[in-house]
């Protein structure tokens, strides 16, 4: 089985593998970076500041916060909030405020996307092996049986208490990293950091602009290979991509099965979309929408954008066409090898 992580390359940064200062930029402002493993993925936080002490304290605090959230939201750690809720046996389970906040957001987005984002898919994901990495194609009757345990509208969240019906289980995987990115950004801002780039397993959270005031240049991963599809120039935004090319397996039938499931069928999404990139202020919104709009498919995703228009998106289809909202169209430059792709503006 091949596993590929979300990979949005950060073209503008050198890799700093530990908590070290690198380049001197603009007088006394320097770059400080910290890489670590959390939430099942690699993260690199890079900040620009004129005080090494402040920058390193901020980086340490942000990483600590990510570790805290991981402990609360892990589906496998027996001490986590999510584990407790998933094994609550139909009884109310008290959770920390962070967990209640995450679930309340996930349920709100599930409702807004008409269930395309479905935080209770864990039993179905497990049947496909996406929670254990030992993948298999489940029998159709098992999928339809498990689908009966799925339904965000049956999750009861009252203040800090969560109740699931017996057999139901949560998987916060589609929103947790985005939510955590917002938390990390908030900590950096509390330390007075106004220029930083957070790479949370490919989810990017750009705090402010580059130290010289110019936009960050982010490589958007090509769903068709290892390389970069194009470069997006942005400031003060989160950028999150979802696609079935990131984690998938080839079944015994030779078919490629990806890790994003259509909750209406219980099968991996197969709707002609190759990837969905969302750009907005909040990481959690980007994370929720990248998954949900990938499930919806091109036509519905465009319809959804037209209703909201408070985010930008870039859809890549398997037939190698691009649909991009007017807000970022001129900020996105295709790499030479993809210059022939047809680009449609969404407006
Ligand atoms: P993302 O990488 O943010 O698109 O999230 C994908 C992850 O969320 C998967 O690896 C699953 O753990 C979970 N997931 C899969 N399909 C869905 C869905 N339709 N709604 C919510 N979570 C999902
Ligand atoms: Mg997501």
PDB file of N, CA and C in Angstrom, residues 237-300:
ATOM      1  N   UNK A 237      -3.497  33.921   5.298  1.00  0.00           N
ATOM      2  CA  UNK A 237      -4.546  32.965   4.921  1.00  0.00           C
ATOM      3  C   UNK A 237      -4.105  31.559   5.258  1.00  0.00           C
ATOM      4  N   UNK A 238      -5.091  30.709   5.384  1.00  0.00           N
ATOM      5  CA  UNK A 238      -4.810  29.277   5.447  1.00  0.00           C
ATOM      6  C   UNK A 238      -5.044  28.697   4.051  1.00  0.00           C
ATOM      7  N   UNK A 239      -4.300  27.668   3.717  1.00  0.00           N
ATOM      8  CA  UNK A 239      -4.446  26.989   2.418  1.00  0.00           C
ATOM      9  C   UNK A 239      -4.435  25.482   2.684  1.00  0.00           C
ATOM     10  N   UNK A 240      -5.545  24.837   2.372  1.00  0.00           N
ATOM     11  CA  UNK A 240      -5.651  23.401   2.694  1.00  0.00           C
ATOM     12  C   UNK A 240      -6.133  22.635   1.458  1.00  0.00           C
ATOM     13  N   UNK A 241      -5.468  21.540   1.174  1.00  0.00           N
ATOM     14  CA  UNK A 241      -5.823  20.714   0.012  1.00  0.00           C
ATOM     15  C   UNK A 241      -6.287  19.325   0.453  1.00  0.00           C
ATOM     16  N   UNK A 242      -7.338  18.841  -0.178  1.00  0.00           N
ATOM     17  CA  UNK A 242      -7.776  17.455   0.023  1.00  0.00           C
ATOM     18  C   UNK A 242      -7.805  16.745  -1.322  1.00  0.00           C
ATOM     19  N   UNK A 243      -7.485  15.472  -1.292  1.00  0.00           N
ATOM     20  CA  UNK A 243      -7.556  14.708  -2.531  1.00  0.00           C
ATOM     21  C   UNK A 243      -7.382  13.239  -2.221  1.00  0.00           C
ATOM     22  N   UNK A 244      -7.865  12.413  -3.107  1.00  0.00           N
ATOM     23  CA  UNK A 244      -7.739  10.976  -2.850  1.00  0.00           C
ATOM     24  C   UNK A 244      -6.383  10.436  -3.274  1.00  0.00           C
ATOM     25  N   UNK A 245      -5.515  11.310  -3.821  1.00  0.00           N
ATOM     26  CA  UNK A 245      -4.167  10.873  -4.193  1.00  0.00           C
ATOM     27  C   UNK A 245      -3.249  10.832  -2.968  1.00  0.00           C
ATOM     28  N   UNK A 246      -3.717  11.426  -1.869  1.00  0.00           N
ATOM     29  CA  UNK A 246      -2.843  11.541  -0.696  1.00  0.00           C
ATOM     30  C   UNK A 246      -2.682  10.210   0.025  1.00  0.00           C
ATOM     31  N   UNK A 247      -3.804   9.542   0.238  1.00  0.00           N
ATOM     32  CA  UNK A 247      -3.794   8.242   0.931  1.00  0.00           C
ATOM     33  C   UNK A 247      -4.760   7.356   0.195  1.00  0.00           C
ATOM     34  N   UNK A 248      -4.270   6.266  -0.322  1.00  0.00           N
ATOM     35  CA  UNK A 248      -5.154   5.371  -1.067  1.00  0.00           C
ATOM     36  C   UNK A 248      -4.541   3.985  -1.107  1.00  0.00           C
ATOM     37  N   UNK A 249      -5.316   3.035  -1.563  1.00  0.00           N
ATOM     38  CA  UNK A 249      -4.748   1.718  -1.824  1.00  0.00           C
ATOM     39  C   UNK A 249      -5.342   1.183  -3.119  1.00  0.00           C
ATOM     40  N   UNK A 250      -4.620   0.262  -3.746  1.00  0.00           N
ATOM     41  CA  UNK A 250      -5.138  -0.375  -4.957  1.00  0.00           C
ATOM     42  C   UNK A 250      -5.754  -1.704  -4.518  1.00  0.00           C
ATOM     43  N   UNK A 251      -7.044  -1.868  -4.767  1.00  0.00           N
ATOM     44  CA  UNK A 251      -7.739  -3.085  -4.349  1.00  0.00           C
ATOM     45  C   UNK A 251      -7.369  -4.286  -5.209  1.00  0.00           C
ATOM     46  N   UNK A 252      -7.807  -5.463  -4.781  1.00  0.00           N
ATOM     47  CA  UNK A 252      -7.533  -6.684  -5.557  1.00  0.00           C
ATOM     48  C   UNK A 252      -8.156  -6.595  -6.940  1.00  0.00           C
ATOM     49  N   UNK A 253      -9.171  -5.751  -7.062  1.00  0.00           N
ATOM     50  CA  UNK A 253      -9.822  -5.558  -8.362  1.00  0.00           C
ATOM     51  C   UNK A 253      -9.075  -4.542  -9.236  1.00  0.00           C
ATOM     52  N   UNK A 254      -7.923  -4.063  -8.742  1.00  0.00           N
ATOM     53  CA  UNK A 254      -7.129  -3.124  -9.539  1.00  0.00           C
ATOM     54  C   UNK A 254      -7.604  -1.679  -9.440  1.00  0.00           C
ATOM     55  N   UNK A 255      -8.667  -1.445  -8.697  1.00  0.00           N
ATOM     56  CA  UNK A 255      -9.223  -0.094  -8.590  1.00  0.00           C
ATOM     57  C   UNK A 255      -8.516   0.651  -7.453  1.00  0.00           C
ATOM     58  N   UNK A 256      -8.344   1.976  -7.659  1.00  0.00           N
ATOM     59  CA  UNK A 256      -7.716   2.805  -6.637  1.00  0.00           C
ATOM     60  C   UNK A 256      -8.792   3.309  -5.672  1.00  0.00           C
ATOM     61  N   UNK A 257      -8.615   3.062  -4.390  1.00  0.00           N
ATOM     62  CA  UNK A 257      -9.587   3.501  -3.383  1.00  0.00           C
ATOM     63  C   UNK A 257      -8.941   4.535  -2.462  1.00  0.00           C
ATOM     64  N   UNK A 258      -9.522   5.723  -2.406  1.00  0.00           N
ATOM     65  CA  UNK A 258      -8.944   6.815  -1.618  1.00  0.00           C
ATOM     66  C   UNK A 258      -9.573   6.942  -0.244  1.00  0.00           C
ATOM     67  N   UNK A 259      -8.965   7.756   0.586  1.00  0.00           N
ATOM     68  CA  UNK A 259      -9.339   7.830   2.010  1.00  0.00           C
ATOM     69  C   UNK A 259     -10.500   8.774   2.306  1.00  0.00           C
ATOM     70  N   UNK A 260     -10.985   9.482   1.283  1.00  0.00           N
ATOM     71  CA  UNK A 260     -12.137  10.354   1.551  1.00  0.00           C
ATOM     72  C   UNK A 260     -13.396   9.634   1.065  1.00  0.00           C
ATOM     73  N   UNK A 261     -14.306   9.459   2.007  1.00  0.00           N
ATOM     74  CA  UNK A 261     -15.474   8.613   1.764  1.00  0.00           C
ATOM     75  C   UNK A 261     -16.705   9.478   1.481  1.00  0.00           C
ATOM     76  N   UNK A 262     -17.486   9.059   0.505  1.00  0.00           N
ATOM     77  CA  UNK A 262     -18.771   9.713   0.268  1.00  0.00           C
ATOM     78  C   UNK A 262     -19.760   9.141   1.283  1.00  0.00           C
ATOM     79  N   UNK A 263     -20.205   9.974   2.248  1.00  0.00           N
ATOM     80  CA  UNK A 263     -21.059   9.439   3.312  1.00  0.00           C
ATOM     81  C   UNK A 263     -22.408   8.930   2.799  1.00  0.00           C
ATOM     82  N   UNK A 264     -22.789   9.318   1.590  1.00  0.00           N
ATOM     83  CA  UNK A 264     -24.082   8.842   1.095  1.00  0.00           C
ATOM     84  C   UNK A 264     -23.981   7.420   0.551  1.00  0.00           C
ATOM     85  N   UNK A 265     -22.768   6.949   0.269  1.00  0.00           N
ATOM     86  CA  UNK A 265     -22.619   5.588  -0.267  1.00  0.00           C
ATOM     87  C   UNK A 265     -21.743   4.687   0.617  1.00  0.00           C
ATOM     88  N   UNK A 266     -20.854   5.309   1.393  1.00  0.00           N
ATOM     89  CA  UNK A 266     -19.894   4.524   2.182  1.00  0.00           C
ATOM     90  C   UNK A 266     -18.682   4.096   1.364  1.00  0.00           C
ATOM     91  N   UNK A 267     -18.617   4.547   0.088  1.00  0.00           N
ATOM     92  CA  UNK A 267     -17.483   4.213  -0.776  1.00  0.00           C
ATOM     93  C   UNK A 267     -16.586   5.435  -0.978  1.00  0.00           C
ATOM     94  N   UNK A 268     -15.289   5.202  -1.254  1.00  0.00           N
ATOM     95  CA  UNK A 268     -14.401   6.324  -1.527  1.00  0.00           C
ATOM     96  C   UNK A 268     -14.933   7.197  -2.669  1.00  0.00           C
ATOM     97  N   UNK A 269     -14.735   8.480  -2.529  1.00  0.00           N
ATOM     98  CA  UNK A 269     -15.198   9.438  -3.535  1.00  0.00           C
ATOM     99  C   UNK A 269     -14.588   9.101  -4.897  1.00  0.00           C
ATOM    100  N   UNK A 270     -15.440   9.119  -5.905  1.00  0.00           N
ATOM    101  CA  UNK A 270     -14.983   8.862  -7.271  1.00  0.00           C
ATOM    102  C   UNK A 270     -15.871   9.699  -8.184  1.00  0.00           C
ATOM    103  N   UNK A 271     -15.637  11.007  -8.190  1.00  0.00           N
ATOM    104  CA  UNK A 271     -16.554  11.907  -8.891  1.00  0.00           C
ATOM    105  C   UNK A 271     -15.854  12.765  -9.937  1.00  0.00           C
ATOM    106  N   UNK A 272     -14.613  12.395 -10.274  1.00  0.00           N
ATOM    107  CA  UNK A 272     -13.899  13.149 -11.310  1.00  0.00           C
ATOM    108  C   UNK A 272     -13.016  14.261 -10.754  1.00  0.00           C
ATOM    109  N   UNK A 273     -13.132  14.559  -9.469  1.00  0.00           N
ATOM    110  CA  UNK A 273     -12.229  15.557  -8.892  1.00  0.00           C
ATOM    111  C   UNK A 273     -10.934  14.882  -8.469  1.00  0.00           C
ATOM    112  N   UNK A 274      -9.820  15.575  -8.710  1.00  0.00           N
ATOM    113  CA  UNK A 274      -8.524  15.044  -8.278  1.00  0.00           C
ATOM    114  C   UNK A 274      -8.074  15.712  -6.981  1.00  0.00           C
ATOM    115  N   UNK A 275      -8.357  17.005  -6.855  1.00  0.00           N
ATOM    116  CA  UNK A 275      -8.029  17.674  -5.596  1.00  0.00           C
ATOM    117  C   UNK A 275      -8.836  18.954  -5.434  1.00  0.00           C
ATOM    118  N   UNK A 276      -8.986  19.361  -4.191  1.00  0.00           N
ATOM    119  CA  UNK A 276      -9.677  20.608  -3.856  1.00  0.00           C
ATOM    120  C   UNK A 276      -8.779  21.388  -2.899  1.00  0.00           C
ATOM    121  N   UNK A 277      -8.462  22.616  -3.267  1.00  0.00           N
ATOM    122  CA  UNK A 277      -7.684  23.490  -2.379  1.00  0.00           C
ATOM    123  C   UNK A 277      -8.573  24.646  -1.948  1.00  0.00           C
ATOM    124  N   UNK A 278      -8.617  24.884  -0.654  1.00  0.00           N
ATOM    125  CA  UNK A 278      -9.432  25.987  -0.127  1.00  0.00           C
ATOM    126  C   UNK A 278      -8.516  27.030   0.503  1.00  0.00           C
ATOM    127  N   UNK A 279      -8.819  28.291   0.242  1.00  0.00           N
ATOM    128  CA  UNK A 279      -8.051  29.406   0.812  1.00  0.00           C
ATOM    129  C   UNK A 279      -9.025  30.298   1.575  1.00  0.00           C
ATOM    130  N   UNK A 280      -8.745  30.505   2.855  1.00  0.00           N
ATOM    131  CA  UNK A 280      -9.593  31.384   3.675  1.00  0.00           C
ATOM    132  C   UNK A 280      -8.781  31.796   4.896  1.00  0.00           C
ATOM    133  N   UNK A 281      -9.345  32.680   5.669  1.00  0.00           N
ATOM    134  CA  UNK A 281      -8.625  33.137   6.861  1.00  0.00           C
ATOM    135  C   UNK A 281      -8.415  32.004   7.867  1.00  0.00           C
ATOM    136  N   UNK A 282      -9.480  31.257   8.108  1.00  0.00           N
ATOM    137  CA  UNK A 282      -9.414  30.247   9.164  1.00  0.00           C
ATOM    138  C   UNK A 282      -9.020  28.869   8.635  1.00  0.00           C
ATOM    139  N   UNK A 283      -8.044  28.257   9.300  1.00  0.00           N
ATOM    140  CA  UNK A 283      -7.612  26.916   8.926  1.00  0.00           C
ATOM    141  C   UNK A 283      -8.733  25.902   9.068  1.00  0.00           C
ATOM    142  N   UNK A 284      -9.531  26.046  10.106  1.00  0.00           N
ATOM    143  CA  UNK A 284     -10.565  25.032  10.332  1.00  0.00           C
ATOM    144  C   UNK A 284     -11.627  25.074   9.231  1.00  0.00           C
ATOM    145  N   UNK A 285     -11.938  26.269   8.747  1.00  0.00           N
ATOM    146  CA  UNK A 285     -12.912  26.373   7.656  1.00  0.00           C
ATOM    147  C   UNK A 285     -12.322  25.729   6.395  1.00  0.00           C
ATOM    148  N   UNK A 286     -11.050  26.045   6.123  1.00  0.00           N
ATOM    149  CA  UNK A 286     -10.392  25.466   4.943  1.00  0.00           C
ATOM    150  C   UNK A 286     -10.387  23.943   5.023  1.00  0.00           C
ATOM    151  N   UNK A 287     -10.058  23.424   6.199  1.00  0.00           N
ATOM    152  CA  UNK A 287      -9.945  21.972   6.352  1.00  0.00           C
ATOM    153  C   UNK A 287     -11.312  21.304   6.155  1.00  0.00           C
ATOM    154  N   UNK A 288     -12.322  21.858   6.793  1.00  0.00           N
ATOM    155  CA  UNK A 288     -13.665  21.280   6.676  1.00  0.00           C
ATOM    156  C   UNK A 288     -14.136  21.336   5.222  1.00  0.00           C
ATOM    157  N   UNK A 289     -13.927  22.488   4.576  1.00  0.00           N
ATOM    158  CA  UNK A 289     -14.446  22.645   3.214  1.00  0.00           C
ATOM    159  C   UNK A 289     -13.644  21.857   2.186  1.00  0.00           C
ATOM    160  N   UNK A 290     -12.331  21.705   2.394  1.00  0.00           N
ATOM    161  CA  UNK A 290     -11.565  20.961   1.380  1.00  0.00           C
ATOM    162  C   UNK A 290     -12.080  19.529   1.326  1.00  0.00           C
ATOM    163  N   UNK A 291     -12.360  18.949   2.478  1.00  0.00           N
ATOM    164  CA  UNK A 291     -12.886  17.582   2.491  1.00  0.00           C
ATOM    165  C   UNK A 291     -14.310  17.547   1.933  1.00  0.00           C
ATOM    166  N   UNK A 292     -15.143  18.451   2.419  1.00  0.00           N
ATOM    167  CA  UNK A 292     -16.560  18.423   2.033  1.00  0.00           C
ATOM    168  C   UNK A 292     -16.757  18.688   0.539  1.00  0.00           C
ATOM    169  N   UNK A 293     -16.026  19.662   0.003  1.00  0.00           N
ATOM    170  CA  UNK A 293     -16.212  19.998  -1.410  1.00  0.00           C
ATOM    171  C   UNK A 293     -15.619  18.925  -2.325  1.00  0.00           C
ATOM    172  N   UNK A 294     -14.618  18.222  -1.804  1.00  0.00           N
ATOM    173  CA  UNK A 294     -14.095  17.081  -2.554  1.00  0.00           C
ATOM    174  C   UNK A 294     -15.183  16.013  -2.687  1.00  0.00           C
ATOM    175  N   UNK A 295     -15.937  15.824  -1.615  1.00  0.00           N
ATOM    176  CA  UNK A 295     -17.046  14.859  -1.641  1.00  0.00           C
ATOM    177  C   UNK A 295     -18.139  15.335  -2.610  1.00  0.00           C
ATOM    178  N   UNK A 296     -18.420  16.634  -2.593  1.00  0.00           N
ATOM    179  CA  UNK A 296     -19.522  17.161  -3.414  1.00  0.00           C
ATOM    180  C   UNK A 296     -19.291  16.999  -4.912  1.00  0.00           C
ATOM    181  N   UNK A 297     -18.027  17.141  -5.343  1.00  0.00           N
ATOM    182  CA  UNK A 297     -17.762  17.133  -6.785  1.00  0.00           C
ATOM    183  C   UNK A 297     -17.826  18.551  -7.341  1.00  0.00           C
ATOM    184  N   UNK A 298     -17.348  18.685  -8.593  1.00  0.00           N
ATOM    185  CA  UNK A 298     -17.144  20.023  -9.152  1.00  0.00           C
ATOM    186  C   UNK A 298     -18.418  20.874  -9.188  1.00  0.00           C
ATOM    187  N   UNK A 299     -19.469  20.301  -9.726  1.00  0.00           N
ATOM    188  CA  UNK A 299     -20.674  21.116  -9.929  1.00  0.00           C
ATOM    189  C   UNK A 299     -21.264  21.636  -8.616  1.00  0.00           C
ATOM    190  N   UNK A 300     -21.405  20.715  -7.662  1.00  0.00           N
ATOM    191  CA  UNK A 300     -21.962  21.118  -6.358  1.00  0.00           C
ATOM    192  C   UNK A 300     -21.034  22.042  -5.603  1.00  0.00           C
TER     193      UNK A 300
END
